[in-house]
mmCIF file of C-alpha atoms in Angstrom:
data_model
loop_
_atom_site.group_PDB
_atom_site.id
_atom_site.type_symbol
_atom_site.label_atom_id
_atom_site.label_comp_id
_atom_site.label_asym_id
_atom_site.label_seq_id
_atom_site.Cartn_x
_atom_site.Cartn_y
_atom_site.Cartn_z
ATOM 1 C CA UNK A 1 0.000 0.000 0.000
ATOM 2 C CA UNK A 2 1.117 3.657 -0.895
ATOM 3 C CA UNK A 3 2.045 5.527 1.973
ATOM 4 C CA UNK A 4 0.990 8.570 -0.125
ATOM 5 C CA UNK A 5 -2.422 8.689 -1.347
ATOM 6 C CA UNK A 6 -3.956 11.643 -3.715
ATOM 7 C CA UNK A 7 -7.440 12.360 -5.082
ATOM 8 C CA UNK A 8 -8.864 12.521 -7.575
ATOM 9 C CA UNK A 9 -6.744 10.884 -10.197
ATOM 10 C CA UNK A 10 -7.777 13.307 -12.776
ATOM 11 C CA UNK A 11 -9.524 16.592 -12.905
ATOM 12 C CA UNK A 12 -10.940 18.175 -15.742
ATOM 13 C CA UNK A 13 -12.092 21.936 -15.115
ATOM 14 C CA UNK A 14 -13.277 24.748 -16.976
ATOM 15 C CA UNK A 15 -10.959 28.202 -17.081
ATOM 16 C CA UNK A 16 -11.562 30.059 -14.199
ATOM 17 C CA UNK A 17 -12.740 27.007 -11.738
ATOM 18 C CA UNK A 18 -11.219 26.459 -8.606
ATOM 19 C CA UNK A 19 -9.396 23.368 -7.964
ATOM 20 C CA UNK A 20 -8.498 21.327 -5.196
ATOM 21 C CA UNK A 21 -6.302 18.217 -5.118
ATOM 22 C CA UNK A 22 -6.290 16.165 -1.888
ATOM 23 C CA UNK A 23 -3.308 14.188 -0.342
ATOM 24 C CA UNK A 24 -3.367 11.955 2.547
ATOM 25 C CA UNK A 25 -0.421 10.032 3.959
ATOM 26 C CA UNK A 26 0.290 7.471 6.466
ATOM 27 C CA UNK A 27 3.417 7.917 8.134
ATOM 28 C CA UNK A 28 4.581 11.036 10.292
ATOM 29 C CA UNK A 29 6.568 13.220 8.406
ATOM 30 C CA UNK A 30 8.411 16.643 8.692
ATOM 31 C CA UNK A 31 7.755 18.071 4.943
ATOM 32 C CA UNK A 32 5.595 17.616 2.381
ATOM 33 C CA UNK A 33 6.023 18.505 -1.378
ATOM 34 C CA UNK A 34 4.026 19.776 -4.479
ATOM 35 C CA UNK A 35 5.049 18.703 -7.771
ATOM 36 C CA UNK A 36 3.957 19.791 -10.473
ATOM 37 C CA UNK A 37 5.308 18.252 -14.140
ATOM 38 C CA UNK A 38 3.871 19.250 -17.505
ATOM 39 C CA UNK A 39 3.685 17.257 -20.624
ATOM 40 C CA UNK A 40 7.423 16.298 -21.628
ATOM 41 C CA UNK A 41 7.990 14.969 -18.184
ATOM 42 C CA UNK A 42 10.122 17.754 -16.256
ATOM 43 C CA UNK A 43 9.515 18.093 -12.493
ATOM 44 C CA UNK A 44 9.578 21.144 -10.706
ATOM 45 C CA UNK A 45 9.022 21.655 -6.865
ATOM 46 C CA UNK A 46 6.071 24.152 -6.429
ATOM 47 C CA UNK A 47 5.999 23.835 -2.301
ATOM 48 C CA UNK A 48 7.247 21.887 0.638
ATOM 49 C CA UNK A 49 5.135 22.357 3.613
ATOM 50 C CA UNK A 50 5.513 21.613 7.331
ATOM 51 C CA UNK A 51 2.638 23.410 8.403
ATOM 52 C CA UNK A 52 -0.102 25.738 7.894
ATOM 53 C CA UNK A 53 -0.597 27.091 4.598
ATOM 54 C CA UNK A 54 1.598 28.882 1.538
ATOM 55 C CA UNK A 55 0.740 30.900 -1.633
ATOM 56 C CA UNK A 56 2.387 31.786 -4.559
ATOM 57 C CA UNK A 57 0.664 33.280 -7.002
ATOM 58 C CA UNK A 58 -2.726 31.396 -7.498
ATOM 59 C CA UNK A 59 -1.665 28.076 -5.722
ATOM 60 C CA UNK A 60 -2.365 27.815 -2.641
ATOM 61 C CA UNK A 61 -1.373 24.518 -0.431
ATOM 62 C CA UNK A 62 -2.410 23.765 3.349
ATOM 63 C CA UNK A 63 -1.541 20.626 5.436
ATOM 64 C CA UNK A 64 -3.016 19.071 9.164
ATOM 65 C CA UNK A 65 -0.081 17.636 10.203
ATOM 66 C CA UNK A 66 -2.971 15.845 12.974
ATOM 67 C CA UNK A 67 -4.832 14.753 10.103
ATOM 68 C CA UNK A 68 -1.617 13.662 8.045
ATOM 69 C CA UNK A 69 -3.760 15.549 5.344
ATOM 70 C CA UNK A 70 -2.602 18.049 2.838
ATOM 71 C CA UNK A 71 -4.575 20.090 -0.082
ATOM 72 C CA UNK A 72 -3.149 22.031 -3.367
ATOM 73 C CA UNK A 73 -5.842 24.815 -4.282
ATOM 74 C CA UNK A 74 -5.609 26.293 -7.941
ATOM 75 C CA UNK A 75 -7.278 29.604 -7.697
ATOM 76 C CA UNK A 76 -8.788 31.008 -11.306
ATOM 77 C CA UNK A 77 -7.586 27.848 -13.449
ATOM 78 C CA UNK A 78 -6.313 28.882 -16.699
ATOM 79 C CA UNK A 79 -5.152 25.920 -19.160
ATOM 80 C CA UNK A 80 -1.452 26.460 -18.504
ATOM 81 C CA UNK A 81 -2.472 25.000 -15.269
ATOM 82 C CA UNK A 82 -2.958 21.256 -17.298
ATOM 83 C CA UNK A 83 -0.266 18.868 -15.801
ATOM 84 C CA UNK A 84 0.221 16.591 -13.194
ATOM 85 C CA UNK A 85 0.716 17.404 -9.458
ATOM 86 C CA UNK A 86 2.352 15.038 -7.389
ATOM 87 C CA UNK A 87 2.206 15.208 -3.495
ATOM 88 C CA UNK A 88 5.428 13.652 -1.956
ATOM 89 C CA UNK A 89 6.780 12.949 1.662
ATOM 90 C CA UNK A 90 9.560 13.542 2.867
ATOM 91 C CA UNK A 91 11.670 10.910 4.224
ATOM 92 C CA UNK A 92 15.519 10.199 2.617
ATOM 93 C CA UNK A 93 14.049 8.229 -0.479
ATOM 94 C CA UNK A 94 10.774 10.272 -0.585
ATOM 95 C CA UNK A 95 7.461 8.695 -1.189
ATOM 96 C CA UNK A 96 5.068 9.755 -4.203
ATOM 97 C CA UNK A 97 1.728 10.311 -4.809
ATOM 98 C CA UNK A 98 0.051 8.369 -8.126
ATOM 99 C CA UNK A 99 -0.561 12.092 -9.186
ATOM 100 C CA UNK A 100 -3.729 13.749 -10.378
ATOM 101 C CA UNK A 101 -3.721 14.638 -14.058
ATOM 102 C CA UNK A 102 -5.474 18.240 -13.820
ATOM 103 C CA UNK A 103 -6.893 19.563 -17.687
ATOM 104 C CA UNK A 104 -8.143 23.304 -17.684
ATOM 105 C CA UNK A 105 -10.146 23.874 -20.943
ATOM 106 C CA UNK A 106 -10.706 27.123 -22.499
ATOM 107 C CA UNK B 1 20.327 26.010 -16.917
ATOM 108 C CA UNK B 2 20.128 22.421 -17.324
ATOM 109 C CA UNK B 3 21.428 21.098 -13.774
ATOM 110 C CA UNK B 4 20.402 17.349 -14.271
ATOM 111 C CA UNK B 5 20.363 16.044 -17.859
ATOM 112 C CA UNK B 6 19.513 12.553 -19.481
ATOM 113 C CA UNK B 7 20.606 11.404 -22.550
ATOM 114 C CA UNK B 8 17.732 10.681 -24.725
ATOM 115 C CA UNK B 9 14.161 11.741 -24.459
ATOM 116 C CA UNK B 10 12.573 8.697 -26.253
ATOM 117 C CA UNK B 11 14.455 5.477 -26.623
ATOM 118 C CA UNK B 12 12.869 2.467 -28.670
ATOM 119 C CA UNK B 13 14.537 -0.630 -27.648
ATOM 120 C CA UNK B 14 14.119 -4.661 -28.501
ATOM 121 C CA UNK B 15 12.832 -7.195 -26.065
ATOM 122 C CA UNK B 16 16.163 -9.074 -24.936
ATOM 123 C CA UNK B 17 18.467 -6.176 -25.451
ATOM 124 C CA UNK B 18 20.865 -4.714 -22.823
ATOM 125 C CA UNK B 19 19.608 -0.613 -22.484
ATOM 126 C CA UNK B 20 21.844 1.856 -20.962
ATOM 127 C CA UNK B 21 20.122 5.137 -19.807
ATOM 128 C CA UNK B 22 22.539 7.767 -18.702
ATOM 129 C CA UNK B 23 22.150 11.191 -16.199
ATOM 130 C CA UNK B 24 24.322 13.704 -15.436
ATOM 131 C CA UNK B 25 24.281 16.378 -12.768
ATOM 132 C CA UNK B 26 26.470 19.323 -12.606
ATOM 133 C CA UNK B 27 25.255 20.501 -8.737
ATOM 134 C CA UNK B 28 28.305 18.120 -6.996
ATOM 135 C CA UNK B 29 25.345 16.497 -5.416
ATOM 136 C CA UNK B 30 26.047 13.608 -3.328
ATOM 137 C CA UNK B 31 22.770 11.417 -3.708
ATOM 138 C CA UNK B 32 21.160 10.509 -6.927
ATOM 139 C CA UNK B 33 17.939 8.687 -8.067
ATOM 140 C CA UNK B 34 16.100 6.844 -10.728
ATOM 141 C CA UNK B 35 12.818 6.261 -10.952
ATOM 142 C CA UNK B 36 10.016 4.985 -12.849
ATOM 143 C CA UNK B 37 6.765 6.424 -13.701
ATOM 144 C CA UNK B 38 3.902 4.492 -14.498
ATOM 145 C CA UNK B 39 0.017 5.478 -14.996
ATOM 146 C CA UNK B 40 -1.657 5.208 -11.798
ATOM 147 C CA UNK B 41 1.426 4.329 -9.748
ATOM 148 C CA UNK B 42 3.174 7.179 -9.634
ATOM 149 C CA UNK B 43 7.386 7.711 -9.264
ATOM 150 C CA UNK B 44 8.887 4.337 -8.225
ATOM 151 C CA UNK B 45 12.337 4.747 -6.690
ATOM 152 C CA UNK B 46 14.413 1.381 -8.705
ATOM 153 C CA UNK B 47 17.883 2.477 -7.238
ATOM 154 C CA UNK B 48 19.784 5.452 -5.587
ATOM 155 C CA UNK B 49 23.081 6.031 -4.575
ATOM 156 C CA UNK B 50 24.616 8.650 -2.537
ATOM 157 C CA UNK B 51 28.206 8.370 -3.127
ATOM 158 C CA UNK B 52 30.838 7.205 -5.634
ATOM 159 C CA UNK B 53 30.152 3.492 -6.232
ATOM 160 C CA UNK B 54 27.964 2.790 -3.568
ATOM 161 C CA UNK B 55 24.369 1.582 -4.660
ATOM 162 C CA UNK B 56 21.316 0.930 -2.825
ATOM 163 C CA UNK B 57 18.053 -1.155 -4.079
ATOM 164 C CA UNK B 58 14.987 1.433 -4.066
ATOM 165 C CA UNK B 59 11.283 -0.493 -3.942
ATOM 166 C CA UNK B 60 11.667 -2.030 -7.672
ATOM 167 C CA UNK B 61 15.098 -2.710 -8.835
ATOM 168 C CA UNK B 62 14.164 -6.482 -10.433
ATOM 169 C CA UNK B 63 15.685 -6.387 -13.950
ATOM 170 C CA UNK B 64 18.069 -3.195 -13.405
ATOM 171 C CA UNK B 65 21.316 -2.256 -12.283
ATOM 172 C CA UNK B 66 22.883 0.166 -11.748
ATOM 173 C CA UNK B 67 26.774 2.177 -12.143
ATOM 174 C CA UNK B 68 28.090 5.413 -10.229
ATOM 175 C CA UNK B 69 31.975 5.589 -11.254
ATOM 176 C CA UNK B 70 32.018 9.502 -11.325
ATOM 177 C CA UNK B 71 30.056 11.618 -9.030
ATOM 178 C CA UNK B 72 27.897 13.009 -11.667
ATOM 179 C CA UNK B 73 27.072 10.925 -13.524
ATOM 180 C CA UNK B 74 24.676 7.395 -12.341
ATOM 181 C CA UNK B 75 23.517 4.719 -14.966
ATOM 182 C CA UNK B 76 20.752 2.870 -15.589
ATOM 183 C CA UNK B 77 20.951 -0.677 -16.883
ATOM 184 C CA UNK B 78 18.215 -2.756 -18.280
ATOM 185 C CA UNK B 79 19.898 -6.175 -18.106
ATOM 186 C CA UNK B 80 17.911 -7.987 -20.880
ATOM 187 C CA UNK B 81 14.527 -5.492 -21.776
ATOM 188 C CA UNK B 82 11.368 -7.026 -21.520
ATOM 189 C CA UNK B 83 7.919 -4.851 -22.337
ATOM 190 C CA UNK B 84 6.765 -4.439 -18.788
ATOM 191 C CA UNK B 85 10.222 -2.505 -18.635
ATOM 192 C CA UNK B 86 8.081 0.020 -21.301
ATOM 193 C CA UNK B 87 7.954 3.513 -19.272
ATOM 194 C CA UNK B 88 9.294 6.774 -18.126
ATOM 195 C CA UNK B 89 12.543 6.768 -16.690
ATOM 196 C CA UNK B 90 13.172 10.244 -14.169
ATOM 197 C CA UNK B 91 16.723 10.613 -12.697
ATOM 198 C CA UNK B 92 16.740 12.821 -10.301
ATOM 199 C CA UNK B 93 19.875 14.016 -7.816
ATOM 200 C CA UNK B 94 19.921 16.299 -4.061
ATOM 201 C CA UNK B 95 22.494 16.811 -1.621
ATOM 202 C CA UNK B 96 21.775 15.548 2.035
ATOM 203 C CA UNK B 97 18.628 13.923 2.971
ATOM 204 C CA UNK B 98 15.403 14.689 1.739
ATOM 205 C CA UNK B 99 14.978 17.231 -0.029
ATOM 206 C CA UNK B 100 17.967 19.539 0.117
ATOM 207 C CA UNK B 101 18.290 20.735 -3.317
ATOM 208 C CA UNK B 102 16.319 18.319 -5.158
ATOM 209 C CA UNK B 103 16.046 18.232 -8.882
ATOM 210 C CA UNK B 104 14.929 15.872 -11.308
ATOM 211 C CA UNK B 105 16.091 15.495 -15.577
ATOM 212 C CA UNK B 106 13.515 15.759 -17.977
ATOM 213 C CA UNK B 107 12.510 11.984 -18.073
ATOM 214 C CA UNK B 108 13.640 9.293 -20.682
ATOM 215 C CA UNK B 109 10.385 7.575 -21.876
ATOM 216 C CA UNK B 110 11.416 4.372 -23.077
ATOM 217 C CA UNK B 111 9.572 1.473 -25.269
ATOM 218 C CA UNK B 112 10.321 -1.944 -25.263
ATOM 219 C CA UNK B 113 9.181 -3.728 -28.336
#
């Protein structure tokens, strides 16, 4: 079993919805990531959390460390938004998320 | 700005064949990292190593090996390819544990036929 669970596996929204992908996990941790990777297959880090909440820009992500729960708001989805976000944990190896596919149409 | 690079972006390979995939970092990072990617399973770690010739076996590493000679640069070796070997490849490299600078190539997707 993953230790890393998201949901949904894939989103499709319309431009200008707001979006939320969920992550729950099953081990304590001390950090958890945001991923996002567009077609082509880069990954960047958008976030690593502890606690609370962070913004940049219009992502927002929030984690319950007491809840082992974690959430990646996309505020005012435009389609350069489409790509896969990953929620990771962050032991020495890290553990993944399956990823949710996220599509913004026009 | 490229900081960790793989060689080939799409690879087409025979069933049977021996399949080298290459990365290179230029950020003197100790540890580095390849994984697979698979619909609906996500990144699966199938080695890392985090020094000079020293290996470790991540969650998957049946049918792989692996090489570190230089610091920079780690292999990936497909012993004999087989289709279920058919995926993305991601190296990715960081410097202590966790997270501490860590950056991933731009993926090798690679079909076994």
């Amino acid at each position: 079993k993953n230790e890393v669970e998201q949901s949904p596996q894939n989103l499709t929204a319309q431009e200008g919805e707001f979006i939320t992908i969920n992550c729950s996990y099953s081990v304590g941790i001390s950090a958890l990531h945001w991923l996002q990777q567009h077609p082509g297959g880069g990954i960047v880090s958008l976030f690593m959390l502890s606690s609370g909440k962070k913004k940049h820009g219009r992502l927002i992500a929030t984690i319950n460390i007491q809840e082992k729960h974690s959430s990646l708001h996309i505020t005012a989805s435009h389609p350069r938004d489409s790509a896969v976000y990953i929620c990771a944990h962050n032991d020495y190896k890290l553990s993944f998320g399956a990823g949710t596919t996220v599509t913004v149409r026009a | 700005d490229v900081k960790v690079t793989q060689s080939s972006r799409y690879l087409v390979k025979r069933t049977g064949e021996k399949v080298f995939l290459e990365c290179v970092q230029d950020m003197d990072h100790e540890n580095m990292f390849w994984y697979r990617q698979d619909p609906g399973l996500g990144l699966r770690l199938i080695y890392f190593s985090y020094d000079v010739k020293m290996k470790e076996k991540g969650d998957i590493p049946e049918g792989y090996s692996v090489s570190r000679e230089k610091k920079e640069r780690f292999s990936l070796i497909l012993e004999s390819a087989s289709t279920n070997q058919t995926s993305m490849y991601l190296c990715a490299s960081s410097e202590g544990q966790g997270w501490d600078g860590y950056t991933f190539g731009s993926g090798t997707r690679l079909t076994i036929v």
